[in-house]
Short mmCIF file of C-alpha atoms and ligand atoms in Angstrom, two decimals:
data_model
loop_
_atom_site.label_atom_id
_atom_site.label_comp_id
_atom_site.label_asym_id
_atom_site.label_seq_id
_atom_site.Cartn_x
_atom_site.Cartn_y
_atom_site.Cartn_z
CA UNK A 13 6.83 -152.19 112.96
CA UNK A 14 7.77 -153.64 109.90
CA UNK A 15 5.78 -156.67 108.70
CA UNK A 16 6.44 -159.55 106.58
CA UNK A 17 3.32 -160.64 105.09
CA UNK A 18 0.02 -158.76 104.45
CA UNK A 19 -3.53 -160.55 103.97
CA UNK A 20 -6.55 -158.71 102.19
CA UNK A 21 -9.89 -159.46 103.44
CA UNK A 22 -13.73 -158.09 103.69
CA UNK A 23 -15.75 -158.08 106.32
CA UNK A 24 -18.65 -160.03 106.99
CA UNK A 25 -19.27 -163.65 105.70
CA UNK A 26 -15.74 -163.66 104.38
CA UNK A 27 -13.98 -162.67 107.12
CA UNK A 28 -15.92 -164.96 109.42
CA UNK A 29 -15.37 -167.99 107.43
CA UNK A 30 -12.03 -167.34 107.05
CA UNK A 31 -11.04 -167.30 110.81
CA UNK A 32 -11.03 -171.58 110.92
CA UNK A 33 -8.42 -171.12 107.88
CA UNK A 34 -6.28 -168.81 109.40
CA UNK A 35 -6.31 -170.83 112.36
CA UNK A 36 -5.33 -173.60 110.52
CA UNK A 37 -2.06 -171.55 109.66
CA UNK A 38 -1.30 -170.51 112.82
CA UNK A 39 -2.93 -166.52 112.55
CA UNK A 40 -5.31 -165.65 114.94
CA UNK A 41 -6.63 -161.68 114.61
CA UNK A 42 -6.06 -159.32 117.39
CA UNK A 43 -9.24 -157.71 116.76
CA UNK A 44 -12.72 -158.28 115.26
CA UNK A 45 -12.99 -155.64 111.93
CA UNK A 46 -16.76 -155.31 113.34
CA UNK A 47 -16.06 -153.98 116.84
CA UNK A 48 -12.64 -152.22 116.15
CA UNK A 49 -13.45 -150.32 112.95
CA UNK A 50 -9.48 -150.65 112.20
CA UNK A 51 -8.61 -151.29 108.61
CA UNK A 52 -5.46 -152.84 109.59
CA UNK A 53 -5.42 -155.36 111.98
CA UNK A 54 -2.56 -157.30 113.81
CA UNK A 55 -2.44 -161.00 114.38
CA UNK A 56 -0.71 -163.06 117.02
CA UNK A 57 2.07 -163.59 114.78
CA UNK A 58 4.29 -160.19 114.54
CA UNK A 59 5.02 -160.95 110.72
CA UNK A 60 1.43 -161.29 109.85
CA UNK A 61 -1.08 -158.37 109.53
CA UNK A 62 -4.70 -158.22 107.77
CA UNK A 63 -5.80 -155.79 105.98
CA UNK A 64 -10.13 -154.94 105.85
CA UNK A 65 -10.95 -153.68 102.41
CA UNK A 66 -14.35 -154.09 100.25
CA UNK A 67 -14.95 -157.37 98.76
CA UNK A 68 -14.42 -155.89 94.98
CA UNK A 69 -11.19 -154.01 96.28
CA UNK A 70 -9.23 -157.20 97.42
CA UNK A 71 -7.97 -158.35 94.07
CA UNK A 72 -6.77 -154.84 93.40
CA UNK A 73 -4.84 -154.55 96.56
CA UNK A 74 -2.91 -158.00 95.79
CA UNK A 75 -2.29 -157.42 92.13
CA UNK A 76 -0.36 -153.73 93.24
CA UNK A 77 1.15 -155.83 95.76
CA UNK A 78 -0.39 -153.57 98.86
CA UNK A 79 -1.29 -156.92 100.06
CA UNK A 80 0.45 -160.10 99.31
CA UNK A 81 -2.69 -162.60 99.84
CA UNK A 82 -6.06 -161.96 99.91
CA UNK A 83 -9.54 -163.94 99.69
CA UNK A 84 -11.81 -162.99 96.98
CA UNK A 85 -15.04 -164.52 95.61
CA UNK A 86 -14.95 -165.88 92.15
CA UNK A 87 -17.61 -163.54 91.15
CA UNK A 88 -15.21 -160.75 92.09
CA UNK A 89 -12.06 -162.36 90.46
CA UNK A 90 -14.16 -162.64 87.14
CA UNK A 91 -15.23 -159.02 87.18
CA UNK A 92 -11.43 -157.85 88.12
CA UNK A 93 -9.88 -160.12 85.36
CA UNK A 94 -7.20 -161.76 87.83
CA UNK A 95 -4.24 -159.90 86.10
CA UNK A 96 -1.27 -160.28 88.09
CA UNK A 97 -2.78 -162.84 90.51
CA UNK A 98 -2.06 -166.53 91.30
CA UNK A 99 -5.30 -168.53 92.40
CA UNK A 100 -4.16 -171.57 94.22
CA UNK A 101 -6.69 -172.68 96.29
CA UNK A 102 -10.37 -172.96 96.15
CA UNK A 103 -11.44 -172.44 99.69
CA UNK A 104 -14.90 -173.76 99.33
CA UNK A 105 -16.44 -170.79 101.67
CA UNK A 106 -18.98 -167.97 100.61
CA UNK A 107 -20.58 -170.41 98.48
CA UNK A 108 -23.69 -169.31 96.29
CA UNK A 109 -24.34 -169.24 92.33
CA UNK A 110 -24.52 -166.72 89.98
CA UNK A 111 -27.61 -167.13 88.13
CA UNK A 112 -30.46 -165.24 85.62
CA UNK A 113 -33.74 -164.28 87.17
CA UNK A 114 -36.37 -162.98 85.84
CA UNK A 115 -39.90 -162.23 87.35
CA UNK A 116 -42.38 -165.30 87.74
CA UNK A 117 -44.02 -166.12 84.33
CA UNK A 118 -41.79 -164.23 82.28
CA UNK A 119 -40.87 -166.59 79.44
CA UNK A 120 -37.38 -166.23 79.41
CA UNK A 121 -36.41 -169.54 77.42
CA UNK A 122 -39.05 -168.77 74.52
CA UNK A 123 -37.29 -165.32 74.00
CA UNK A 124 -34.04 -166.74 73.81
CA UNK A 125 -35.39 -169.27 71.37
CA UNK A 126 -36.91 -166.43 69.49
CA UNK A 127 -33.88 -164.16 69.38
CA UNK A 128 -35.51 -161.15 71.22
CA UNK A 129 -33.09 -158.38 72.94
CA UNK A 130 -33.12 -158.72 76.61
CA UNK A 131 -32.60 -155.88 79.15
CA UNK A 132 -30.32 -157.26 81.64
CA UNK A 133 -29.84 -155.78 84.97
CA UNK A 134 -26.48 -156.50 87.03
CA UNK A 135 -23.53 -155.59 89.15
CA UNK A 136 -21.52 -158.21 87.07
CA UNK A 137 -21.21 -157.04 83.82
CA UNK A 138 -18.52 -159.02 82.56
CA UNK A 139 -19.82 -162.34 83.80
CA UNK A 140 -23.31 -161.35 82.01
CA UNK A 141 -21.55 -160.27 78.71
CA UNK A 142 -19.43 -163.60 78.61
CA UNK A 143 -22.44 -165.72 79.77
CA UNK A 144 -24.93 -164.25 77.05
CA UNK A 145 -22.01 -164.05 74.16
CA UNK A 146 -21.63 -167.72 74.63
CA UNK A 147 -25.10 -168.25 74.12
CA UNK A 148 -25.59 -166.00 71.30
CA UNK A 149 -28.29 -164.15 73.19
CA UNK A 150 -28.40 -160.12 72.33
CA UNK A 151 -28.63 -158.18 75.88
CA UNK A 152 -28.77 -154.68 76.65
CA UNK A 153 -26.58 -154.58 80.06
CA UNK A 154 -27.83 -152.45 82.69
CA UNK A 155 -24.98 -151.87 85.15
CA UNK A 156 -26.26 -151.29 88.91
CA UNK A 157 -24.42 -151.28 92.23
CA UNK A 158 -26.84 -152.93 94.45
CA UNK A 159 -30.42 -154.34 94.75
CA UNK A 160 -30.62 -156.05 91.35
CA UNK A 161 -34.11 -157.63 91.92
CA UNK A 162 -35.78 -154.20 92.00
CA UNK A 163 -34.91 -153.45 88.47
CA UNK A 164 -37.22 -156.24 86.61
CA UNK A 165 -39.84 -155.24 88.83
CA UNK A 166 -40.07 -151.23 87.99
CA UNK A 167 -39.24 -152.15 84.37
CA UNK A 168 -35.60 -151.14 84.15
CA UNK A 169 -34.87 -154.66 83.30
CA UNK A 170 -36.41 -158.17 81.79
CA UNK A 171 -33.88 -160.04 83.66
CA UNK A 172 -30.82 -160.01 85.98
CA UNK A 173 -27.93 -161.57 86.39
CA UNK A 174 -26.99 -162.08 90.62
CA UNK A 175 -25.67 -164.24 93.02
CA UNK A 176 -28.24 -166.34 94.73
CA UNK A 177 -27.66 -168.75 98.06
CA UNK A 178 -31.26 -169.46 99.23
CA UNK A 179 -33.00 -167.63 96.85
CA UNK A 180 -35.29 -166.08 99.45
CA UNK A 181 -34.68 -162.51 98.25
CA UNK A 182 -35.95 -163.67 94.62
CA UNK A 183 -38.90 -165.31 96.11
CA UNK A 184 -39.77 -162.62 98.26
CA UNK A 185 -39.70 -160.39 95.06
CA UNK A 186 -41.62 -162.25 92.86
CA UNK A 187 -38.83 -163.53 90.79
CA UNK A 188 -37.47 -166.89 89.82
CA UNK A 189 -34.02 -168.04 88.37
CA UNK A 190 -34.19 -169.49 85.12
CA UNK A 191 -30.23 -170.36 84.65
CA UNK A 192 -27.08 -170.95 86.12
CA UNK A 193 -23.93 -169.40 85.13
CA UNK A 194 -21.63 -170.39 87.44
CA UNK A 195 -21.00 -172.19 90.92
CA UNK A 196 -19.31 -169.34 93.10
CA UNK A 197 -16.76 -170.01 96.10
CA UNK A 198 -13.64 -167.80 97.26
CA UNK A 199 -10.51 -168.13 96.48
CA UNK A 200 -7.03 -167.67 98.10
CA UNK A 201 -5.25 -165.21 95.60
CA UNK A 202 -1.61 -164.45 95.75
CA UNK A 203 0.57 -161.61 94.21
CA UNK A 204 2.86 -163.36 91.75
CA UNK A 205 6.12 -161.51 92.66
CA UNK A 206 5.50 -161.57 96.21
CA UNK A 207 5.32 -165.36 95.90
CA UNK A 208 8.50 -165.22 94.82
CA UNK A 209 9.92 -162.97 96.53
CA UNK A 210 8.36 -164.08 100.01
CA UNK A 211 8.23 -167.78 99.29
CA UNK A 212 9.71 -168.80 102.51
CA UNK A 213 6.58 -166.88 104.05
CA UNK A 214 3.97 -167.16 101.93
CA UNK A 215 4.26 -170.85 101.07
CA UNK A 216 3.43 -172.37 104.49
CA UNK A 217 0.41 -170.23 104.39
CA UNK A 218 -0.84 -171.51 101.20
CA UNK A 219 -0.18 -174.98 102.21
CA UNK A 220 -1.97 -174.58 105.62
CA UNK A 221 -5.03 -173.64 103.57
CA UNK A 222 -5.01 -175.96 101.28
CA UNK A 223 -4.33 -178.49 104.03
CA UNK A 224 -7.50 -177.03 105.70
CA UNK A 225 -9.83 -177.32 102.75
CA UNK A 226 -8.99 -180.78 102.17
CA UNK A 227 -7.11 -179.84 98.55
CA UNK A 228 -3.77 -182.56 98.52
CA UNK A 229 -2.27 -180.85 95.32
CA UNK A 230 0.76 -179.34 96.07
CA UNK A 231 1.43 -175.13 95.80
CA UNK A 232 3.98 -173.57 93.23
P1 LIG B 17 -21.32 -154.92 99.84
O1 LIG B 17 -22.17 -156.39 100.38
O2 LIG B 17 -20.46 -154.59 101.04
O3 LIG B 17 -21.90 -154.45 99.15
P2 LIG B 17 -20.36 -157.55 98.50
O4 LIG B 17 -21.89 -157.74 98.45
O5 LIG B 17 -19.41 -157.16 97.31
O6 LIG B 17 -20.01 -156.12 99.39
P3 LIG B 17 -20.67 -159.37 100.70
O7 LIG B 17 -21.61 -159.38 100.86
O8 LIG B 17 -19.70 -159.67 101.98
O9 LIG B 17 -19.89 -158.15 100.00
O10 LIG B 17 -20.05 -160.72 99.67
C1 LIG B 17 -18.36 -161.30 99.36
C2 LIG B 17 -18.73 -162.47 98.99
O11 LIG B 17 -19.50 -163.20 98.80
C3 LIG B 17 -19.40 -162.07 97.20
O12 LIG B 17 -18.13 -161.69 96.30
C4 LIG B 17 -19.64 -163.55 97.06
O13 LIG B 17 -18.43 -164.19 96.38
C5 LIG B 17 -19.89 -163.79 98.19
N1 LIG B 17 -21.51 -164.06 98.52
C6 LIG B 17 -22.25 -162.99 98.12
N2 LIG B 17 -23.43 -163.28 98.46
C7 LIG B 17 -23.83 -164.30 98.60
C8 LIG B 17 -24.54 -165.31 99.39
N3 LIG B 17 -25.82 -165.03 99.36
N4 LIG B 17 -23.96 -166.61 99.97
C9 LIG B 17 -22.53 -167.01 99.90
N5 LIG B 17 -21.84 -166.09 99.51
C10 LIG B 17 -22.36 -165.06 99.04
MG1 LIG B 18 -23.40 -158.33 99.67
#
């Protein structure tokens, strides 16, 4: 079977929150990635298939054209750099904030004012580097792959840069957010070459997503 359009998605919240947008574009997956364990999922449309990849891998599949479209968090896109990607629609899903957090009582503002050097643990090194450079704060960045909240509790770092939605995880670990770096939501991303070559198939999908999220601007 030859497919025209491949859309890259991650499991979990992005898949769940994308389902209504797909439905608005007339696309209904044949299976759920949670129950089927398949990595390639067909849809009601013979010309559209979904691939299920790690959230951080979505921009890579789309950049190289292995997927024509994808849905990725702004956090992931900043870290990736967005090269080769067209980002036509903010989908307003998977909303959260990129924040700086420290142990409760740690004098973050005072340290920053005095020009102290801070050790910052994060999965989002690019975001953190840009943020602290713009503020003129000297940092030693420590790259982690998960559970950033632990780092300040065991002396690995003074602060963390992480995504926060309710703040429940911070609170449970006696941490507090001290600075917002950026509001985060997920974006539709499109391979720029595919958009030109398969415009007739891709353009209506972009427009359907745009209409479903109430964004009136026309697509390219
Ligand atoms: P994994 O959990 O498999 O390690 P991940 O953390 O990259 O991978 P998800 O947790 O599914 O994957 O997050 C996917 C995207 O959802 C993130 O890139 C981010 O944009 C957004 N996100 C992450 N945490 C939250 C949150 N607490 N609330 C809302 N959106 C979030
Ligand atoms: Mg996660």
